[in-house]
Amino acid sequence: MRGYALHRVLARGATAAGRGTARGRLLDLGRYPGLIEGAGRVHGELYRLDDPELLPVLDREEGYNFERRRAIVTLAGGRRVRAWLYRYRGPRQRATPIADGDYRRARPPAGSGPATSSSPGRNSWR
């Protein structure tokens, strides 16, 4: 998401498509969040990948504790789109659940703004 460390990777080849939610639960892993299976909604940002070669770069940046999967994301206006998202599959001993699924609220970044516009296609959830 904007304002967080890995956004620099998206900034090189992706366009913000809007904010939305995906099914699951969110964990606070310290410096970053982790999406896991479960009942609830997780808040995030959707990006259209301008270059499909960005996917393997994102995979490397996310690391071995995260697995990229397809899922349905519901945009703020109610529109539903298929997108890639990263599910956390690493250790959870030190993780803290984020009950409302909103990492931005739990750990606000220094200077972040909302994503705008929407477009279908090659989407990545962050």
PDB file of C-alpha atoms in Angstrom:
ATOM      1  CA  MET A   1       0.000   0.000   0.000  1.00  0.00           C
ATOM      2  CA  ARG A   2       1.037   3.600  -0.473  1.00  0.00           C
ATOM      3  CA  GLY A   3       3.315   4.829   2.242  1.00  0.00           C
ATOM      4  CA  TYR A   4       4.769   1.400   3.070  1.00  0.00           C
ATOM      5  CA  ALA A   5       8.113  -0.144   2.113  1.00  0.00           C
ATOM      6  CA  LEU A   6       7.073  -2.447  -0.761  1.00  0.00           C
ATOM      7  CA  HIS A   7       5.054   0.239  -2.535  1.00  0.00           C
ATOM      8  CA  ARG A   8       8.301   1.287  -4.249  1.00  0.00           C
ATOM      9  CA  VAL A   9       8.121  -1.951  -6.272  1.00  0.00           C
ATOM     10  CA  LEU A  10       4.565  -1.247  -7.438  1.00  0.00           C
ATOM     11  CA  ALA A  11       5.416   2.373  -8.248  1.00  0.00           C
ATOM     12  CA  ARG A  12       7.789   1.115 -10.987  1.00  0.00           C
ATOM     13  CA  GLY A  13       5.099  -0.570 -13.066  1.00  0.00           C
ATOM     14  CA  ALA A  14       1.580  -0.401 -11.654  1.00  0.00           C
ATOM     15  CA  THR A  15      -1.327   2.030 -11.541  1.00  0.00           C
ATOM     16  CA  ALA A  16      -3.574   2.477  -8.511  1.00  0.00           C
ATOM     17  CA  ALA A  17      -7.053   1.094  -9.256  1.00  0.00           C
ATOM     18  CA  GLY A  18      -8.767   1.822  -5.931  1.00  0.00           C
ATOM     19  CA  ARG A  19      -9.295   0.693  -2.391  1.00  0.00           C
ATOM     20  CA  GLY A  20     -11.258  -2.395  -1.542  1.00  0.00           C
ATOM     21  CA  THR A  21     -11.659  -5.441   0.627  1.00  0.00           C
ATOM     22  CA  ALA A  22     -10.895  -9.134   0.315  1.00  0.00           C
ATOM     23  CA  ARG A  23     -12.041 -12.086   2.355  1.00  0.00           C
ATOM     24  CA  GLY A  24      -9.802 -13.223   5.201  1.00  0.00           C
ATOM     25  CA  ARG A  25      -8.173 -12.161   8.445  1.00  0.00           C
ATOM     26  CA  LEU A  26      -5.207  -9.856   8.914  1.00  0.00           C
ATOM     27  CA  LEU A  27      -2.205 -10.262  11.178  1.00  0.00           C
ATOM     28  CA  ASP A  28       0.215  -7.570  12.306  1.00  0.00           C
ATOM     29  CA  LEU A  29       3.644  -9.123  11.791  1.00  0.00           C
ATOM     30  CA  GLY A  30       5.551  -6.018  12.906  1.00  0.00           C
ATOM     31  CA  ARG A  31       6.918  -4.281   9.835  1.00  0.00           C
ATOM     32  CA  TYR A  32       4.207  -5.650   7.542  1.00  0.00           C
ATOM     33  CA  PRO A  33       0.770  -7.338   7.565  1.00  0.00           C
ATOM     34  CA  GLY A  34      -0.095 -10.920   6.736  1.00  0.00           C
ATOM     35  CA  LEU A  35      -3.391 -11.990   5.149  1.00  0.00           C
ATOM     36  CA  ILE A  36      -4.608 -15.431   6.253  1.00  0.00           C
ATOM     37  CA  GLU A  37      -7.716 -17.540   5.658  1.00  0.00           C
ATOM     38  CA  GLY A  38     -10.682 -16.826   7.886  1.00  0.00           C
ATOM     39  CA  ALA A  39     -13.986 -15.089   8.311  1.00  0.00           C
ATOM     40  CA  GLY A  40     -13.850 -11.338   7.935  1.00  0.00           C
ATOM     41  CA  ARG A  41     -12.755  -8.639   5.499  1.00  0.00           C
ATOM     42  CA  VAL A  42      -9.283  -7.220   4.966  1.00  0.00           C
ATOM     43  CA  HIS A  43      -8.785  -3.679   3.646  1.00  0.00           C
ATOM     44  CA  GLY A  44      -6.176  -2.871   1.023  1.00  0.00           C
ATOM     45  CA  GLU A  45      -5.389  -1.253  -2.299  1.00  0.00           C
ATOM     46  CA  LEU A  46      -5.789  -2.684  -5.791  1.00  0.00           C
ATOM     47  CA  TYR A  47      -3.227  -1.991  -8.514  1.00  0.00           C
ATOM     48  CA  ARG A  48      -3.324  -2.664 -12.241  1.00  0.00           C
ATOM     49  CA  LEU A  49       0.014  -4.102 -13.308  1.00  0.00           C
ATOM     50  CA  ASP A  50       1.214  -2.256 -16.395  1.00  0.00           C
ATOM     51  CA  ASP A  51       3.949  -4.852 -16.933  1.00  0.00           C
ATOM     52  CA  PRO A  52       3.226  -8.576 -16.249  1.00  0.00           C
ATOM     53  CA  GLU A  53       6.960  -9.057 -15.617  1.00  0.00           C
ATOM     54  CA  LEU A  54       6.371  -7.250 -12.332  1.00  0.00           C
ATOM     55  CA  LEU A  55       4.696 -10.351 -10.841  1.00  0.00           C
ATOM     56  CA  PRO A  56       7.914 -12.366 -10.353  1.00  0.00           C
ATOM     57  CA  VAL A  57       9.555  -9.253  -8.895  1.00  0.00           C
ATOM     58  CA  LEU A  58       6.701  -8.919  -6.389  1.00  0.00           C
ATOM     59  CA  ASP A  59       6.966 -12.644  -5.587  1.00  0.00           C
ATOM     60  CA  ARG A  60      10.648 -12.226  -4.696  1.00  0.00           C
ATOM     61  CA  GLU A  61       9.986  -9.098  -2.635  1.00  0.00           C
ATOM     62  CA  GLU A  62       7.156 -10.752  -0.701  1.00  0.00           C
ATOM     63  CA  GLY A  63       9.417 -13.690   0.142  1.00  0.00           C
ATOM     64  CA  TYR A  64       8.933 -17.359   0.891  1.00  0.00           C
ATOM     65  CA  ASN A  65       6.392 -16.815   3.707  1.00  0.00           C
ATOM     66  CA  PHE A  66       3.861 -15.425   1.229  1.00  0.00           C
ATOM     67  CA  GLU A  67       2.046 -17.252  -1.558  1.00  0.00           C
ATOM     68  CA  ARG A  68       0.407 -15.433  -4.473  1.00  0.00           C
ATOM     69  CA  ARG A  69      -3.175 -16.553  -5.178  1.00  0.00           C
ATOM     70  CA  ARG A  70      -6.182 -15.364  -7.170  1.00  0.00           C
ATOM     71  CA  ALA A  71      -9.108 -13.983  -5.192  1.00  0.00           C
ATOM     72  CA  ILE A  72     -12.115 -11.710  -5.504  1.00  0.00           C
ATOM     73  CA  VAL A  73     -11.638  -8.120  -4.333  1.00  0.00           C
ATOM     74  CA  THR A  74     -14.619  -5.856  -3.731  1.00  0.00           C
ATOM     75  CA  LEU A  75     -13.869  -2.249  -4.628  1.00  0.00           C
ATOM     76  CA  ALA A  76     -15.214   0.644  -2.553  1.00  0.00           C
ATOM     77  CA  GLY A  77     -18.129   1.192  -4.993  1.00  0.00           C
ATOM     78  CA  GLY A  78     -19.199  -2.473  -4.775  1.00  0.00           C
ATOM     79  CA  ARG A  79     -17.651  -3.679  -8.043  1.00  0.00           C
ATOM     80  CA  ARG A  80     -15.970  -7.092  -7.732  1.00  0.00           C
ATOM     81  CA  VAL A  81     -12.786  -7.988  -9.600  1.00  0.00           C
ATOM     82  CA  ARG A  82     -10.396 -10.943  -9.695  1.00  0.00           C
ATOM     83  CA  ALA A  83      -6.932 -10.070  -8.466  1.00  0.00           C
ATOM     84  CA  TRP A  84      -3.707 -11.590  -7.225  1.00  0.00           C
ATOM     85  CA  LEU A  85      -3.143 -11.357  -3.495  1.00  0.00           C
ATOM     86  CA  TYR A  86      -0.480 -12.680  -1.163  1.00  0.00           C
ATOM     87  CA  ARG A  87      -1.473 -15.020   1.647  1.00  0.00           C
ATOM     88  CA  TYR A  88       0.807 -15.371   4.625  1.00  0.00           C
ATOM     89  CA  ARG A  89       1.926 -18.930   5.396  1.00  0.00           C
ATOM     90  CA  GLY A  90       4.725 -18.294   7.878  1.00  0.00           C
ATOM     91  CA  PRO A  91       5.007 -18.538  11.668  1.00  0.00           C
ATOM     92  CA  ARG A  92       2.309 -16.836  13.708  1.00  0.00           C
ATOM     93  CA  GLN A  93       3.657 -17.012  17.265  1.00  0.00           C
ATOM     94  CA  ARG A  94       4.461 -13.289  17.452  1.00  0.00           C
ATOM     95  CA  ALA A  95       1.648 -12.115  15.176  1.00  0.00           C
ATOM     96  CA  THR A  96      -1.102  -9.885  16.537  1.00  0.00           C
ATOM     97  CA  PRO A  97      -4.568 -10.140  14.959  1.00  0.00           C
ATOM     98  CA  ILE A  98      -5.962  -6.919  13.464  1.00  0.00           C
ATOM     99  CA  ALA A  99      -9.653  -7.336  14.270  1.00  0.00           C
ATOM    100  CA  ASP A 100     -10.992  -4.784  11.764  1.00  0.00           C
ATOM    101  CA  GLY A 101      -8.665  -5.992   8.960  1.00  0.00           C
ATOM    102  CA  ASP A 102      -7.237  -2.495   8.406  1.00  0.00           C
ATOM    103  CA  TYR A 103      -3.430  -2.378   8.625  1.00  0.00           C
ATOM    104  CA  ARG A 104      -3.374   1.309   7.677  1.00  0.00           C
ATOM    105  CA  ARG A 105      -5.466   2.079  10.771  1.00  0.00           C
ATOM    106  CA  ALA A 106      -3.399  -0.237  12.999  1.00  0.00           C
ATOM    107  CA  ARG A 107      -0.034   1.085  11.748  1.00  0.00           C
ATOM    108  CA  PRO A 108      -0.470   4.357   9.827  1.00  0.00           C
ATOM    109  CA  PRO A 109       2.351   5.199   7.412  1.00  0.00           C
ATOM    110  CA  ALA A 110       4.052   8.555   7.344  1.00  0.00           C
ATOM    111  CA  GLY A 111       2.195  10.459   4.562  1.00  0.00           C
ATOM    112  CA  SER A 112      -0.202   8.210   2.648  1.00  0.00           C
ATOM    113  CA  GLY A 113      -3.064   9.152   0.305  1.00  0.00           C
ATOM    114  CA  PRO A 114      -6.036   7.245  -1.097  1.00  0.00           C
ATOM    115  CA  ALA A 115      -5.839   5.288  -4.339  1.00  0.00           C
ATOM    116  CA  THR A 116      -8.063   6.488  -7.162  1.00  0.00           C
ATOM    117  CA  SER A 117      -9.751   5.293 -10.379  1.00  0.00           C
ATOM    118  CA  SER A 118     -10.578   1.725 -11.327  1.00  0.00           C
ATOM    119  CA  SER A 119      -9.728  -0.565 -14.205  1.00  0.00           C
ATOM    120  CA  PRO A 120     -10.094  -4.294 -14.937  1.00  0.00           C
ATOM    121  CA  GLY A 121      -7.246  -6.543 -16.022  1.00  0.00           C
ATOM    122  CA  ARG A 122      -4.019  -7.654 -14.385  1.00  0.00           C
ATOM    123  CA  ASN A 123      -4.629  -6.657 -10.784  1.00  0.00           C
ATOM    124  CA  SER A 124      -2.528  -7.064  -7.692  1.00  0.00           C
ATOM    125  CA  TRP A 125      -3.838  -6.667  -4.166  1.00  0.00           C
ATOM    126  CA  ARG A 126      -1.626  -4.933  -1.571  1.00  0.00           C
TER     127      ARG A 126
END
